[in-house]
XYZ file of C-alpha atoms in Angstrom:
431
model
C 0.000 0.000 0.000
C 1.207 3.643 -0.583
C -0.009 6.895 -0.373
C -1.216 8.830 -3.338
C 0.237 12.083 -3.687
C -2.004 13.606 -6.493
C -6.082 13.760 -5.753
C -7.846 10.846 -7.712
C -10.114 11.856 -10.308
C -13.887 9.602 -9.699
C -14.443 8.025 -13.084
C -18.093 6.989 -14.018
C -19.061 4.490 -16.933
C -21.523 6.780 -19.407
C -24.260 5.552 -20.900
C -26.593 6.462 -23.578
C -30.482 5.872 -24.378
C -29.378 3.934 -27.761
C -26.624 1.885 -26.145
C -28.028 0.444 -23.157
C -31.412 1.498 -22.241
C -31.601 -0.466 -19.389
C -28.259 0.894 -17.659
C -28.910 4.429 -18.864
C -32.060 4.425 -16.820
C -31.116 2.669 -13.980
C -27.600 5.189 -13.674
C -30.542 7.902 -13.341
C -32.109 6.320 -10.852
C -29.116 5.909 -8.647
C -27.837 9.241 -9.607
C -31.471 11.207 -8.570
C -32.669 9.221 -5.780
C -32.498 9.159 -2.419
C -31.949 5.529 -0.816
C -30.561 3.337 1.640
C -30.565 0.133 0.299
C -30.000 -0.202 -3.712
C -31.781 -3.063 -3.566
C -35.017 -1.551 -2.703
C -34.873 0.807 -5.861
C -36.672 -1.037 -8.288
C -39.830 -3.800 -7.064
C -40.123 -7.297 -8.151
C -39.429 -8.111 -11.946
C -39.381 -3.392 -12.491
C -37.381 -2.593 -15.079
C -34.951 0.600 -14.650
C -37.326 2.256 -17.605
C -40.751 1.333 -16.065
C -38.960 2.388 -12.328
C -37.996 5.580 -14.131
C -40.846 6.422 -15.151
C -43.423 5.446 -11.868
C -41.158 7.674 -9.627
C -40.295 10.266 -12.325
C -42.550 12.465 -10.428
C -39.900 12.362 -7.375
C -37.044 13.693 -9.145
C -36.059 17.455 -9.308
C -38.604 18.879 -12.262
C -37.368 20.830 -15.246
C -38.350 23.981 -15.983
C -41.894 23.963 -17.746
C -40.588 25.039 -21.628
C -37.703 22.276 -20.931
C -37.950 18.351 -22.666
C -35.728 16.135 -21.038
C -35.593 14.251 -24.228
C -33.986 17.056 -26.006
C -31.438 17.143 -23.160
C -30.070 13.617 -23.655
C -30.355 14.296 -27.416
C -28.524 17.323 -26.796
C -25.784 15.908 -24.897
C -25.106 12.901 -26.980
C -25.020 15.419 -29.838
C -21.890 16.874 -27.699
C -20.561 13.687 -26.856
C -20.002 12.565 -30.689
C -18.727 16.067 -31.238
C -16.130 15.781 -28.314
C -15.281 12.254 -29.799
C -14.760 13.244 -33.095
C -11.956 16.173 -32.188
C -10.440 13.722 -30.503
C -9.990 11.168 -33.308
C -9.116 14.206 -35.584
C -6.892 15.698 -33.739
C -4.634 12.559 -32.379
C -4.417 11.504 -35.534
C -3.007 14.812 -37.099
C -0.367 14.329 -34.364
C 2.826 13.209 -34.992
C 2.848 10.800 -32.219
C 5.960 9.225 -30.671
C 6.640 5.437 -30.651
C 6.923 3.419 -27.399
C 7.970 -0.027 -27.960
C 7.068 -0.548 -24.531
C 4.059 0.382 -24.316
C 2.208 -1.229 -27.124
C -1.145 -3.120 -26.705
C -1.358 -6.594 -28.206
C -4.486 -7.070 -30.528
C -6.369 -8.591 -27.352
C -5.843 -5.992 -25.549
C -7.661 -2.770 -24.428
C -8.024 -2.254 -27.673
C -10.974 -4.660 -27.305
C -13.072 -3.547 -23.916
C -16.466 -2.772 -23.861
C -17.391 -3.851 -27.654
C -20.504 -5.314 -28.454
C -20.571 -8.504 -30.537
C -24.353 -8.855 -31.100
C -24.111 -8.873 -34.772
C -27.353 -6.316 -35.435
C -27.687 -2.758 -36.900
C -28.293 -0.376 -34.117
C -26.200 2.010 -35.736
C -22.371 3.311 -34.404
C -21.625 4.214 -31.372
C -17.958 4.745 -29.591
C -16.587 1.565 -27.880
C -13.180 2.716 -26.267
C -12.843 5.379 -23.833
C -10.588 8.622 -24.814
C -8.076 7.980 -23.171
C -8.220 4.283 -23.924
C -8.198 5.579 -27.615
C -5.663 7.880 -27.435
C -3.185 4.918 -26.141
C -4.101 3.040 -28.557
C -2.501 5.025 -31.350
C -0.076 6.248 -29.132
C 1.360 2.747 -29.105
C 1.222 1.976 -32.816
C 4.533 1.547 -34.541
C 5.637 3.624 -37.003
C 4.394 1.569 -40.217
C 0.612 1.393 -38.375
C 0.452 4.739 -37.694
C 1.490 6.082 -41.229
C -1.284 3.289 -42.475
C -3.304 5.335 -39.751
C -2.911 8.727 -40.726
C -3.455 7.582 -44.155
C -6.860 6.359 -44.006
C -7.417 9.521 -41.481
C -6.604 12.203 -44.228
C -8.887 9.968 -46.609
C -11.577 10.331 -43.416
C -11.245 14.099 -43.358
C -11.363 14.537 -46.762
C -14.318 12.689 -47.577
C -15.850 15.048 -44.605
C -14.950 17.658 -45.982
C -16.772 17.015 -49.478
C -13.940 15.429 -51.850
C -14.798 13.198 -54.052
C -11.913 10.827 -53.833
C -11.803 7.089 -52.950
C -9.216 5.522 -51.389
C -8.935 1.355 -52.151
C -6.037 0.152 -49.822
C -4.863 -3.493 -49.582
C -2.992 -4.364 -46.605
C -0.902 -7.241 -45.369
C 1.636 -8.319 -43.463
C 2.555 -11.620 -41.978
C 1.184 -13.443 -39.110
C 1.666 -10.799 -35.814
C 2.002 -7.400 -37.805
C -0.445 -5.899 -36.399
C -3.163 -6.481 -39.003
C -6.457 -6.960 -37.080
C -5.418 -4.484 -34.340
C -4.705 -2.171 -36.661
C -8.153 -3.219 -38.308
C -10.086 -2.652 -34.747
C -8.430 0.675 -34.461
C -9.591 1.937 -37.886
C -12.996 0.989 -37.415
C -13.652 2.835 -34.024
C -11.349 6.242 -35.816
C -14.253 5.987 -38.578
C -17.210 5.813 -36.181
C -15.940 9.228 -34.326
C -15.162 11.001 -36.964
C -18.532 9.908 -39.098
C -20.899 10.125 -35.924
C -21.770 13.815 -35.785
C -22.451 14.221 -39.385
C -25.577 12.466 -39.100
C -28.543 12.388 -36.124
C -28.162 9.874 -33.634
C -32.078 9.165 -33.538
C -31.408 7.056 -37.097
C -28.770 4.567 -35.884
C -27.333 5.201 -38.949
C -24.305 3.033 -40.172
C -20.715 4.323 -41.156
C -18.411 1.473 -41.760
C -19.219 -2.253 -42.765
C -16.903 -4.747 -41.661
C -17.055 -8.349 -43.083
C -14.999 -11.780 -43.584
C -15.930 -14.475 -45.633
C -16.057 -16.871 -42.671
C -18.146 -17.059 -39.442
C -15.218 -17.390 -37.067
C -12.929 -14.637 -38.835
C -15.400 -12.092 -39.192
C -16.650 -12.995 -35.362
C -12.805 -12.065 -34.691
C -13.184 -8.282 -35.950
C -16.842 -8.209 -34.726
C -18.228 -8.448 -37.708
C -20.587 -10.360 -40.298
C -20.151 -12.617 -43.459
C -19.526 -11.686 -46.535
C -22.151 -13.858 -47.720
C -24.597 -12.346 -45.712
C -23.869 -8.272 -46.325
C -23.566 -9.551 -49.999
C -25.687 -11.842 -50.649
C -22.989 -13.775 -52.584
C -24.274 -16.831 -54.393
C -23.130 -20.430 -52.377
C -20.055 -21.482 -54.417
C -21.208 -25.432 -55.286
C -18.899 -24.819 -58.613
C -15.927 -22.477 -60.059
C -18.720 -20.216 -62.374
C -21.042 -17.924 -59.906
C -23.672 -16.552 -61.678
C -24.408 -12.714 -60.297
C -28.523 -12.287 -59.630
C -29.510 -8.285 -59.374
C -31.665 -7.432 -56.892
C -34.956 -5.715 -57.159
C -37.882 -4.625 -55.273
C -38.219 -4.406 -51.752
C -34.674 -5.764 -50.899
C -32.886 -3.703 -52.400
C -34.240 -0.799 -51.546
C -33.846 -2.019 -47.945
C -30.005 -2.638 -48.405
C -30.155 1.195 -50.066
C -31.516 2.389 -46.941
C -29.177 0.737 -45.132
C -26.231 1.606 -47.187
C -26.951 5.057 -47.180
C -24.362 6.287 -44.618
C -21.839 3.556 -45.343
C -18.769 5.205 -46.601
C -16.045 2.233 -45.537
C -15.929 -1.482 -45.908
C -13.595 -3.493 -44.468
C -12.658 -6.713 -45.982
C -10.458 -9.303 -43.492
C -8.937 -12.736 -44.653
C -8.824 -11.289 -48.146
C -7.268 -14.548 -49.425
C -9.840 -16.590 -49.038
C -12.452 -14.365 -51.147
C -11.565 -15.214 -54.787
C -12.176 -13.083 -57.797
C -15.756 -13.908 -58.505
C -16.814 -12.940 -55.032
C -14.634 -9.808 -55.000
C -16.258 -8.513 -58.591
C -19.570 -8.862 -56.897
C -18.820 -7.521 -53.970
C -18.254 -4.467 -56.299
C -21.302 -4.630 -58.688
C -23.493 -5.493 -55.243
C -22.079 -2.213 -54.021
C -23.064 0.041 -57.373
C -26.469 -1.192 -56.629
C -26.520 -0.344 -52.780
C -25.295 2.986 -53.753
C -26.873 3.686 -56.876
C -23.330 4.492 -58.493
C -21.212 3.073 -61.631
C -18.238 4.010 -59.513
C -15.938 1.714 -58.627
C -17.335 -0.208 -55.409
C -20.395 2.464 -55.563
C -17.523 4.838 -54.531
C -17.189 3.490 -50.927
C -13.997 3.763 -49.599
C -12.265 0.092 -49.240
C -9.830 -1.367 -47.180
C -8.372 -5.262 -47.518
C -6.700 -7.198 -45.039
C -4.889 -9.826 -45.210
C -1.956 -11.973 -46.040
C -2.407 -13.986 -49.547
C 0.757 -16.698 -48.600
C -2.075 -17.817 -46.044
C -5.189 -19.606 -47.065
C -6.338 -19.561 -50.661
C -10.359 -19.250 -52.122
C -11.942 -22.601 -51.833
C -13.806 -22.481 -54.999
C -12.255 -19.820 -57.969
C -9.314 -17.681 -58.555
C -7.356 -15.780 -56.650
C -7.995 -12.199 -55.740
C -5.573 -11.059 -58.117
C -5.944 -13.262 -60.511
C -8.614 -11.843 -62.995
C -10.263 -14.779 -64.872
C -9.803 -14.143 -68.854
C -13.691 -14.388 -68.941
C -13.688 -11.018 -67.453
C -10.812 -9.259 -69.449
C -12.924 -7.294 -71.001
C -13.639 -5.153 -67.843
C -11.477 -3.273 -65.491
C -9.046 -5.155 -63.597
C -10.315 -4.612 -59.953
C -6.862 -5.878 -58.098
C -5.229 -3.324 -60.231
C -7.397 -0.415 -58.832
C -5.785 -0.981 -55.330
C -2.879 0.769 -53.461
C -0.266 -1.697 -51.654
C 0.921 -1.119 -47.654
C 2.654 -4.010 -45.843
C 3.166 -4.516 -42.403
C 6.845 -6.097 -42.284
C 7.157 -5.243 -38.042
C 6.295 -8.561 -35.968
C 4.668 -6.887 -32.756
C 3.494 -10.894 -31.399
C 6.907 -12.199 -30.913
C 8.769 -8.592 -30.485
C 11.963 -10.587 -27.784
C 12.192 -13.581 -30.450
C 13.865 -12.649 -33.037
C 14.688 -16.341 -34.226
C 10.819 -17.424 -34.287
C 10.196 -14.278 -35.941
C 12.609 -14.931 -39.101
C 11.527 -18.312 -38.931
C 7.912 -17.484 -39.306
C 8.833 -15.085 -42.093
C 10.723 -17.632 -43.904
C 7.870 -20.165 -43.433
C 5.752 -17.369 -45.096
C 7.527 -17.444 -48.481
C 9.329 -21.244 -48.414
C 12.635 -20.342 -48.034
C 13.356 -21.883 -44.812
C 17.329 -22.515 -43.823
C 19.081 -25.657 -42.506
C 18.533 -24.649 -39.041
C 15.071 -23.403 -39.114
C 14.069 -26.625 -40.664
C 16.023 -28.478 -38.063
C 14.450 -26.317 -35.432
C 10.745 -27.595 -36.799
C 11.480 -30.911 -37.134
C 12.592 -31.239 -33.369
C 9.286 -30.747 -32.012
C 8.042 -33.645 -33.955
C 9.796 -35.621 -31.238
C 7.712 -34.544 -28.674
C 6.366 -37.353 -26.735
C 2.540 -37.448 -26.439
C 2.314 -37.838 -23.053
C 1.504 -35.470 -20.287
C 0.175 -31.970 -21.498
C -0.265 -33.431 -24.634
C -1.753 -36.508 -24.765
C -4.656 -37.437 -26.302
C -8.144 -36.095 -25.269
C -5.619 -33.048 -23.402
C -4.081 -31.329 -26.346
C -5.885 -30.439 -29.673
C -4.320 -32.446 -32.582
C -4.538 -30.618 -35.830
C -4.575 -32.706 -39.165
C -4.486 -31.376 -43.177
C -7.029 -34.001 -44.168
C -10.490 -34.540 -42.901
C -10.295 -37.867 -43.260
C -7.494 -38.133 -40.638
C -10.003 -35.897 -38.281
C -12.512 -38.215 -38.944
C -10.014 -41.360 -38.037
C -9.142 -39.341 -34.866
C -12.390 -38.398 -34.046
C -13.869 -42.124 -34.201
C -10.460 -43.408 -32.081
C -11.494 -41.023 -29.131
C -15.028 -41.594 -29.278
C -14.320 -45.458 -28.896
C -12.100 -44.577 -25.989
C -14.347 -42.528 -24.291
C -16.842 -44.950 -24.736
C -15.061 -47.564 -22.556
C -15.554 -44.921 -19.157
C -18.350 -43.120 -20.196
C -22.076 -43.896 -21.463
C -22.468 -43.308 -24.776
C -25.497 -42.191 -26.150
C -26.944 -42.584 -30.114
C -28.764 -39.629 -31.379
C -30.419 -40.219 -34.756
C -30.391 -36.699 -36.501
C -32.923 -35.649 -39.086
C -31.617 -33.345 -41.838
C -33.536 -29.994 -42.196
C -32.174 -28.011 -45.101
C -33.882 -26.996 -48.275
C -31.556 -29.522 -50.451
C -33.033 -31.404 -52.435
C -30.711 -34.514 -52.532
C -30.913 -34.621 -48.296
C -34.024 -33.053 -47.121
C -36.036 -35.108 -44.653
C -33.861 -37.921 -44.905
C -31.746 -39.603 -41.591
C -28.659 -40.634 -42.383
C -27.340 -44.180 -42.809
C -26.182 -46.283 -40.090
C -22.775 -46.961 -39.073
């Protein structure tokens, strides 16, 4: 224990009536009330809202001409304008580097974010300060990437009609998705005054093509922002939409200035050209990408498309029309902020990354394969990773037989529910 020479300053979590209705109500409650026991606040099963508004009558009125509504509307107006100077003006900075100091992509960079998935519009997920720190501790290839996409940012505020179409990369520990995270809340800031809070409106879009990578940027699937046909072959046939749908996604789309694209590798050609005619029709423009501002991430030595070309391959089908790659600056994250004290792993990752591993590294990698399975990683304790699915499959029936011998086993007949054709309503056969 030690004394504190400098007065603390009492730091309250703010709410909002869009974020958290329930919290925002209840912090009024606390705040306006007189009590004794916080418990006895709200009855049995009350909500803060309907506590709020049976003992509304208690609290200190406003004067007669005054809505309380336009208060809070009023002060989150003030709150997104405070938020935005702040995102302007660190990034116009010129911010030192601390080594020391820099967050790790699961970080703080990370706190109070909302994975739910829906539409509720933007709102700010990191504290200032939390913020500020944040780009405080990129290195100095992020934060030129940073201050990049923030000049793009203030220009398009400002009424320019430029676009910016960015593809980044950078091997395993750069700093991609942090970096990614980072961008994303810099957007909502600076976009968030420019249009009233009471329409949840949307600024940026962020998307992978697969469930578990976009769920790690807190995002959605390509597929489903897209619509993107499912890939059963290497031709995908691209369906306009019409009628009520699209003008939903118009509606929707009508704030959206930024998508951001992670695991770029894995989206081939085909899904990337209609990402960009899908995009013409949310926007209603024969720009490129409707004219929203795009960013890629990702690092194309890692997984390829499953079904068509690469992203930068352009299929001679479509040489007729504009090579989209093409259209795209370059920026590469070469600084490995994972393994920053290891600077053998990190050359051996990098040399992993384009095949040109040495005598030792290969040495190095081959040792582990020694590793007795025993201990911390025997079976049913470590996760075994295979490159076929048949050897999953051989692994996964080996442990379920041994598991059977200790534990009761139980046969569930399942009953296939999907709309194909060749399986629907049919069990499968038995073993």
């Amino acid at each position: 224990m030690r004394i504190r020479n400098k007065h603390a300053v009492l730091r309250t979590r703010y709410y909002t009536l869009n974020s958290d209705k329930e919290s925002y109500y209840y912090s009024l409650l606390v705040c306006h009330l007189p009590f004794r026991d916080e418990s006895s606040l709200l009855l049995d099963e009350e909500t803060a809202e309907s506590c709020f508004l049976r003992r509304q009558s208690e609290l200190r009125p406003l004067q007669a001409n005054v809505n309380p509504e336009e208060f809070a509307h009023a002060e989150q107006i003030i709150q997104q304008a405070l938020a935005q100077a702040t995102a302007l003006h660190a990034a116009r900075q010129t911010l030192p580097t601390d080594h020391e100091g820099l967050l790790c992509a699961d970080d703080e960079v990370l706190i109070n974010i909302n994975d739910n998935g829906d539409d509720n519009g933007e709102r700010i997920i990191m504290p200032n300060d939390v913020f500020i720190n944040s780009i405080r501790g990129l290195n100095i290839q992020q934060q030129n990437l940073f201050q990049k996409v923030s000049v793009a940012v203030e220009a398009d505020l400002n009424g320019a009609n430029d676009q910016l179409l960015l593809f980044i990369t950078g091997g395993a520990g750069s700093g991609k998705s942090y970096l990614l995270k980072l961008l994303v809340e810099h957007i909502v800031r600076c976009y968030a005054p420019t249009v009233d809070s009471l329409l949840k409106p949307k600024f940026v879009e962020v998307a992978s093509l697969t469930g578990v990578a976009a769920r790690q940027i807190f995002g959605k699937t390509l597929h489903s922002v897209f619509l993107l046909p499912i890939e059963k072959s290497n031709s995908m046939s691209y369906k306009r939409l019409s009628g009520n749908k699209l003008e939903q996604e118009r509606r929707r789309w009508r704030h959206i200035s930024w998508l951001i694209i992670d695991e770029i590798s894995m989206v081939s050609y085909e899904n990337l050209r209609i990402i960009h005619l899908r995009l013409q029709e949310y926007k209603n423009n024969d720009r490129l990408f409707g004219g929203v501002n795009l960013l890629l991430f990702g690092d194309i030595m890692q997984l390829p498309p499953v079904k068509g070309n690469w992203c930068f391959l352009q299929p001679s089908w479509f040489a007729a029309e504009i090579n989209l790659w093409h259209q795209f600056s370059f920026c590469e994250l070469t600084i490995n902020m994972r393994q920053q004290n290891d600077v053998e792993f990190i050359e051996l990752l990098n040399n992993l990354r384009v095949g040109e591993l040495t005598t030792s590294q290969l040495q190095l990698l081959c040792e582990r394969r020694r590793i007795p399975l025993t201990g911390d990683f025997a079976d049913g304790v470590a996760v075994r990773i295979y490159p076929t699915v048949k050897q999953v499959d051989d692994y996964n029936d080996l442990m379920t037989t041994e598991n059977s011998k200790v534990h009761k086993t139980y046969a569930i007949t399942a009953v296939d529910e999907s709309r194909e054709v060749a399986t629907y309503g049919k069990t499968p056969p038995p073993n």
